[in-house]
Amino acid sequence: MEKQLSQIMPVDLINLSKIEIIIELEKLGLNNKQAKMRSSQLWNWLYVNGVTDFDLMSNIAKPFRLELKEHFYINRPKLISEQISKDGTRKWLFRFFDENNPLVAPVDVETVYIPEKTRGTLCVSSQVGCTLTCSFCHTGTQKLVRNLSAGEIISQVLMAKDLLGDFPNQKRPNNGLIPNENIRAITNIVMMGMGEPLYNFDNVKQALLIISDGDGLALSKRRITLSTSGVVPKIKPAGEEIGVMLAISLHAVRDDLRNELIPINKKWPIADLLEACRTYPSLSNARRITFEYVMLKGVNDSDADAKELVRLLANIPSKINLIPFNIWENSPYECSDWETIERFGDIVNRAGYASPIRTPRGRDIDAACGQLKSKSERVKRDKK
Ligand code: SAH
Ligand code: SF4
């Protein structure tokens, strides 16, 4: 009989869905009922308690813990650095390296935490670098190094929870900038870090389904937002199979300009993108799509642009998020003047969109939208 994966080399539990854990346990000889029971115990330790050591799993007897250790492990990245902004935003650099699986290239990944009075948002990366080359985005200047695995996406949340003291019986760091003990430190997740999540669909799907699982981390799908530059064919599957909130990086109302800012627009122009939005599964006034619009001085910030934006979105249940452009070294654009952003915001506001301007956070530590760029480089294959 073919040898099972977990019998040949140990498997990282954080990559597996509940069902996959059950299957792995059955391969070890447990019957279905035992495997289900053990998998929910494991799930609870992994995601409710954030445990990485099998010896802490007190409701599992020692001999079985030893067996689990032989076949499974629980990998976490190494914390390389933590920067804390004046406004409380935190940026972490995590190094993913799996000593059990040395074929997977080690990578550095940035994750950002944005605390507000009544909520805390974690901005999670889906790839290292990006295949796309949006002209205003720092990540876009870095080639794709690789996709992150589901486990690496989930681990950003688990690490952040650990660092914020967000697991039971942990202490919050004592600087008053994290929401108080009565609410969770992480209440919302945005897939707005490095990378295009819909170009890493399977891993992002697996990760978000685990993150939203009610028996584990239990983040509601309504509090998880996936942002895409407009990978049109994947929008409907995202709605049907993942079911989280959607954000679209629109940034321009004319194809000629959008082609320049977001080259993928040449493949899927604005009309196709908006059609995919109009038919996004479970779209309603209570579940609107967020349209992101970065404010670039003299490029896309005229009154006519604002009016066209409102017109384009008229029949889509939507929110508009105006993002002041965050500059980075040698970036080819400037941020629109504040009066221009306000005037643009007023036009959008008068059309019925509430508080559309996004306050930039963590600019002093380069943690704001589009500023992330890890030091990981793709290893050159030809050694000439
Ligand atoms: N790849 C996805 C998600 C990551 S980018 C996407 O493009 O949607 C998250 C958001 O930050 C996107 O709306 C992106 O357009 C925006 N962004 C990128 N660079 C920016 C910058 N320099 N200033 C402000 N927003 C930026
Ligand atoms: Fe990639 Fe999004 Fe940046 Fe475009 S804006 S380069 S899709 S991360």
XYZ file of C-alpha atoms and ligand atoms in Angstrom:
418
model
C 0.000 0.000 0.000
C 1.107 3.520 -0.742
C 2.719 5.215 2.254
C 0.710 8.118 3.643
C 2.174 11.599 3.631
C 2.306 12.052 7.408
C 4.065 8.684 7.709
C 6.861 9.690 5.365
C 7.514 13.207 6.613
C 5.784 15.222 9.318
C 2.979 17.566 8.257
C 2.384 21.156 9.399
C -1.036 21.149 11.059
C -1.572 24.842 10.352
C -1.883 24.095 6.635
C -4.758 21.672 7.039
C -8.532 22.086 7.050
C -10.567 20.242 9.684
C -11.426 17.526 7.185
C -7.810 17.131 6.145
C -6.807 16.688 9.796
C -9.460 13.993 10.173
C -8.137 12.227 7.068
C -4.550 12.401 8.350
C -5.622 10.962 11.714
C -7.493 8.146 10.011
C -4.319 7.326 8.131
C -2.701 6.807 11.523
C -5.281 4.119 12.281
C -7.997 6.049 14.167
C -11.574 5.248 13.240
C -13.757 8.071 11.931
C -15.352 8.815 15.299
C -12.017 8.968 17.132
C -10.469 11.023 14.353
C -13.302 13.555 14.519
C -13.005 13.841 18.283
C -9.225 14.251 18.184
C -9.410 16.752 15.351
C -11.773 19.022 17.285
C -9.470 18.834 20.304
C -6.511 19.749 18.116
C -8.475 22.522 16.406
C -9.284 24.049 19.758
C -5.648 23.981 20.881
C -4.403 25.382 17.592
C -6.894 28.164 17.048
C -8.693 28.981 20.305
C -5.640 28.654 22.555
C -2.835 29.311 20.050
C -0.730 26.422 21.343
C 2.389 25.328 19.424
C 3.575 22.614 21.809
C 1.833 19.230 21.816
C 2.827 18.777 25.473
C 0.464 21.572 26.456
C -2.530 19.696 25.041
C -3.693 18.528 28.436
C -6.774 16.606 27.316
C -4.681 14.344 25.076
C -2.910 11.442 26.799
C 0.887 11.363 26.652
C 1.357 8.316 24.383
C -0.909 9.834 21.743
C 0.827 13.193 22.090
C 4.098 11.405 21.295
C 2.533 9.855 18.247
C 1.197 13.230 17.118
C 4.671 14.742 17.506
C 6.095 12.075 15.255
C 3.703 12.842 12.422
C 2.815 16.514 12.789
C 4.287 19.833 13.780
C 3.032 23.377 14.269
C 5.206 25.874 12.470
C 5.439 29.574 13.301
C 7.569 32.190 11.542
C 10.362 33.971 13.343
C 9.735 37.563 14.367
C 12.519 39.580 12.727
C 11.375 43.071 13.653
C 8.530 45.047 15.149
C 8.017 48.737 14.468
C 5.415 50.777 16.317
C 4.140 54.017 14.792
C 3.252 57.160 16.752
C -0.387 56.322 16.026
C -0.115 52.796 17.434
C 0.078 50.998 14.076
C 2.462 48.059 14.253
C 4.433 46.552 11.412
C 6.016 43.168 11.833
C 8.526 41.424 9.635
C 8.123 37.663 9.842
C 10.578 35.132 8.421
C 8.932 31.958 7.213
C 11.252 29.023 7.214
C 10.161 25.432 7.564
C 12.976 23.209 8.779
C 10.832 20.135 8.130
C 10.358 21.158 4.545
C 13.600 22.750 3.314
C 12.472 22.706 -0.312
C 10.181 25.665 0.388
C 12.179 28.881 -0.028
C 12.418 30.977 3.152
C 10.728 34.357 2.771
C 10.211 37.560 4.731
C 6.676 38.860 4.987
C 5.222 42.091 6.343
C 2.000 42.185 8.353
C 0.448 45.356 9.735
C -1.849 45.914 12.728
C -4.035 49.020 12.849
C -5.707 49.673 16.208
C -8.726 51.941 16.607
C -10.854 52.640 19.674
C -13.409 49.950 19.045
C -11.659 47.626 16.666
C -8.316 46.292 15.536
C -7.583 45.473 11.904
C -4.879 43.124 10.713
C -3.563 43.676 7.189
C -2.385 40.316 5.888
C -0.149 39.486 2.901
C -0.983 36.766 0.376
C 2.206 36.714 -1.702
C 5.799 37.869 -1.414
C 6.081 40.481 -4.130
C 3.442 40.608 -6.851
C 3.201 39.551 -10.498
C 1.367 42.774 -11.246
C 3.107 46.083 -11.712
C 0.685 48.798 -10.628
C 2.628 52.008 -11.132
C 1.726 53.607 -7.760
C 2.431 50.564 -5.578
C 5.750 49.788 -3.934
C 5.023 46.050 -3.826
C 4.559 46.236 -7.600
C 8.240 47.134 -8.026
C 9.198 43.787 -6.538
C 8.924 40.631 -8.638
C 6.828 37.805 -7.326
C 9.059 35.721 -5.072
C 6.373 33.152 -4.348
C 2.831 32.535 -3.191
C 2.309 32.100 0.533
C 0.849 28.809 1.668
C -2.444 28.704 3.542
C -0.455 28.022 6.702
C 1.747 31.062 6.134
C -1.308 33.272 5.664
C -3.001 31.933 8.807
C 0.249 32.142 10.776
C 0.348 35.907 10.285
C -2.908 36.048 12.261
C -1.681 33.593 14.910
C 1.606 35.480 15.365
C -0.209 38.810 15.600
C -2.581 37.408 18.209
C 0.372 36.149 20.209
C 2.190 39.477 20.002
C -0.950 41.378 20.967
C -1.825 39.045 23.826
C -5.073 38.108 22.121
C -5.235 34.440 23.151
C -6.950 33.452 26.426
C -4.938 34.173 29.588
C -2.435 36.321 27.727
C -1.632 39.904 28.701
C -2.055 42.795 26.282
C 1.093 44.886 25.718
C 0.675 47.782 28.070
C 0.808 50.914 25.924
C -2.851 51.860 25.812
C -3.015 51.819 22.024
C -4.660 48.453 21.592
C -8.443 48.182 22.068
C -9.328 47.464 25.685
C -9.516 43.997 27.207
C -13.267 43.793 26.602
C -12.911 43.350 22.878
C -10.549 41.201 20.900
C -7.364 42.922 19.737
C -8.026 41.647 16.212
C -11.637 42.156 15.152
C -11.130 42.617 11.395
C -8.882 41.228 8.704
C -8.048 42.803 5.373
C -6.198 40.953 2.623
C -4.477 44.190 1.628
C -0.842 43.461 2.378
C 1.613 42.313 -0.227
C 0.377 40.488 -3.284
C -2.747 39.870 -5.316
C -4.897 37.434 -3.311
C -6.899 36.227 -6.304
C -3.673 35.057 -7.987
C -3.148 32.757 -5.015
C -6.759 31.686 -4.906
C -6.582 28.174 -3.451
C -4.306 29.053 -0.552
C -6.179 32.266 0.245
C -9.454 30.347 0.184
C -8.183 27.626 2.495
C -6.709 30.229 4.869
C -9.816 32.414 5.020
C -12.122 29.457 5.566
C -9.946 28.382 8.504
C -9.707 31.925 9.897
C -13.504 32.284 9.761
C -14.252 28.835 11.197
C -16.600 29.285 14.151
C -14.838 26.677 16.313
C -11.435 28.291 15.877
C -10.331 31.871 15.300
C -13.984 32.614 14.537
C -13.608 35.879 12.653
C -16.886 36.622 10.934
C -16.745 36.686 7.124
C -18.367 40.109 7.300
C -15.247 41.334 9.075
C -12.849 39.917 6.518
C -12.208 41.926 3.339
C -10.357 40.696 0.300
C -8.950 43.411 -1.952
C -8.262 42.739 -5.609
C -6.826 44.784 -8.426
C -9.496 43.217 -10.640
C -8.861 39.566 -11.501
C -12.308 39.334 -13.074
C -12.690 35.547 -13.634
C -11.912 34.885 -9.963
C -14.406 37.361 -8.492
C -17.467 35.127 -8.725
C -15.640 32.041 -7.353
C -14.362 34.228 -4.497
C -17.933 35.155 -3.610
C -19.266 31.630 -3.924
C -16.423 29.677 -2.345
C -14.969 32.104 0.201
C -17.851 34.505 0.844
C -15.912 37.336 2.463
C -16.386 41.056 1.781
C -14.879 42.353 -1.443
C -12.834 45.469 -2.118
C -11.870 46.565 -5.619
C -8.842 48.727 -6.367
C -10.524 50.915 -8.955
C -8.382 54.077 -8.841
C -9.454 55.367 -12.249
C -12.724 55.877 -14.107
C -11.349 55.718 -17.663
C -9.705 52.711 -19.282
C -6.804 54.691 -20.763
C -5.745 55.904 -17.318
C -6.529 52.635 -15.529
C -4.397 50.765 -18.110
C -1.516 52.971 -17.050
C -2.044 52.658 -13.294
C -3.147 49.011 -13.139
C -1.881 47.225 -16.260
C -4.148 44.207 -15.653
C -6.949 46.548 -16.791
C -5.826 45.893 -20.376
C -6.961 42.308 -19.899
C -10.105 43.046 -17.882
C -11.302 46.615 -18.496
C -13.545 48.665 -16.229
C -16.838 47.544 -17.821
C -15.999 43.838 -17.296
C -14.828 44.511 -13.756
C -18.008 46.365 -12.808
C -20.155 43.671 -14.391
C -18.430 41.054 -12.196
C -19.140 43.307 -9.188
C -22.788 43.750 -10.088
C -23.220 39.979 -10.038
C -21.019 39.314 -6.977
C -22.767 36.574 -4.962
C -24.772 37.757 -1.940
C -24.282 41.420 -2.778
C -26.860 43.582 -0.988
C -27.174 46.942 0.744
C -25.962 45.270 3.913
C -23.060 43.623 2.095
C -21.620 46.283 -0.161
C -18.473 46.217 -2.241
C -15.792 48.717 -1.255
C -14.231 50.631 -4.123
C -10.757 51.892 -3.319
C -9.562 55.025 -5.045
C -6.028 56.265 -4.460
C -5.731 60.050 -4.732
C -2.933 60.955 -7.172
C -2.208 64.640 -7.664
C -3.236 65.877 -11.096
C -3.764 62.319 -12.341
C -7.187 61.069 -11.225
C -8.403 63.704 -8.776
C -10.534 66.160 -10.802
C -14.184 67.008 -10.119
C -15.072 65.293 -13.396
C -13.373 62.103 -12.139
C -15.410 62.245 -8.922
C -18.676 62.691 -10.817
C -17.834 59.856 -13.200
C -16.952 57.616 -10.252
C -20.344 58.176 -8.681
C -22.059 57.595 -12.019
C -20.198 54.334 -12.667
C -21.135 52.883 -9.292
C -24.746 54.073 -9.290
C -26.323 50.650 -9.612
C -23.910 48.662 -7.443
C -24.380 48.507 -3.646
C -21.057 50.099 -2.803
C -18.869 52.047 -0.402
C -16.154 54.375 -1.630
C -12.800 54.606 0.077
C -10.556 57.470 -0.970
C -6.966 56.652 -0.062
C -4.465 59.515 0.123
C -1.480 58.301 -1.903
C 1.343 57.087 0.317
C 4.648 58.066 -1.189
C 7.646 55.762 -1.268
C 11.210 56.346 -2.370
C 11.294 57.377 -6.043
C 7.536 56.917 -6.427
C 6.373 58.540 -9.660
C 3.336 60.300 -8.146
C 2.429 62.812 -5.479
C -0.528 62.741 -3.158
C -3.381 65.096 -4.063
C -3.627 68.257 -1.958
C -5.847 67.965 1.066
C -8.377 70.490 -0.337
C -8.613 68.462 -3.540
C -9.218 65.266 -1.581
C -11.903 67.021 0.463
C -13.571 68.454 -2.618
C -13.527 65.037 -4.277
C -14.851 63.580 -1.004
C -17.685 66.146 -0.918
C -18.880 65.191 -4.396
C -18.840 61.522 -3.417
C -20.491 62.365 -0.104
C -23.304 64.325 -1.740
C -24.042 61.238 -3.822
C -24.820 59.410 -0.561
C -21.502 57.787 0.396
C -20.643 58.396 4.065
C -17.131 59.329 5.309
C -15.268 58.216 2.221
C -11.709 59.368 3.082
C -9.404 56.769 4.634
C -7.067 58.184 7.293
C -3.514 57.131 6.507
C -2.011 55.065 9.307
C 1.540 54.129 10.161
C 3.132 56.352 7.509
C 6.151 57.042 9.747
C 7.085 53.347 9.723
C 6.230 52.736 6.026
C 3.281 50.587 7.039
C 0.600 52.416 5.052
C -1.191 50.997 1.988
C 1.156 50.188 -0.836
C 4.351 50.824 1.096
C 5.126 47.208 1.910
C 8.082 45.653 0.157
C 9.984 42.835 1.745
C 13.687 42.281 1.410
C 13.154 38.751 0.067
C 14.519 38.400 -3.423
C 13.762 35.683 -5.881
C 16.772 33.375 -6.074
C 18.198 33.515 -9.566
C 17.892 30.157 -11.275
C 20.684 30.617 -13.793
C 23.946 31.113 -11.982
C 25.815 32.714 -14.895
N -3.265 43.402 -4.637
C -4.443 43.800 -3.996
C -4.318 43.983 -2.505
C -3.083 44.662 -1.967
S -2.917 46.402 -2.177
C -4.993 45.055 -4.639
O -4.295 45.639 -5.445
O -6.135 45.389 -4.363
C -4.050 47.122 -1.022
C -4.555 48.506 -1.468
O -3.532 49.511 -1.357
C -5.021 48.528 -2.915
O -6.217 49.252 -3.041
C -3.892 49.266 -3.574
O -4.311 49.813 -4.794
C -3.557 50.297 -2.538
N -2.248 50.938 -2.727
C -1.158 50.420 -3.312
N -0.130 51.312 -3.281
C -0.590 52.408 -2.657
C 0.012 53.641 -2.268
N 1.292 53.907 -2.534
N -0.753 54.540 -1.606
C -2.032 54.252 -1.296
N -2.647 53.105 -1.612
C -1.935 52.180 -2.289
Fe 0.087 43.975 -6.687
Fe -2.058 45.168 -5.491
Fe 0.345 46.386 -5.584
Fe -1.063 46.103 -7.814
S -1.649 47.307 -6.000
S 1.151 45.728 -7.605
S -1.998 44.121 -7.487
S -0.119 44.488 -4.508
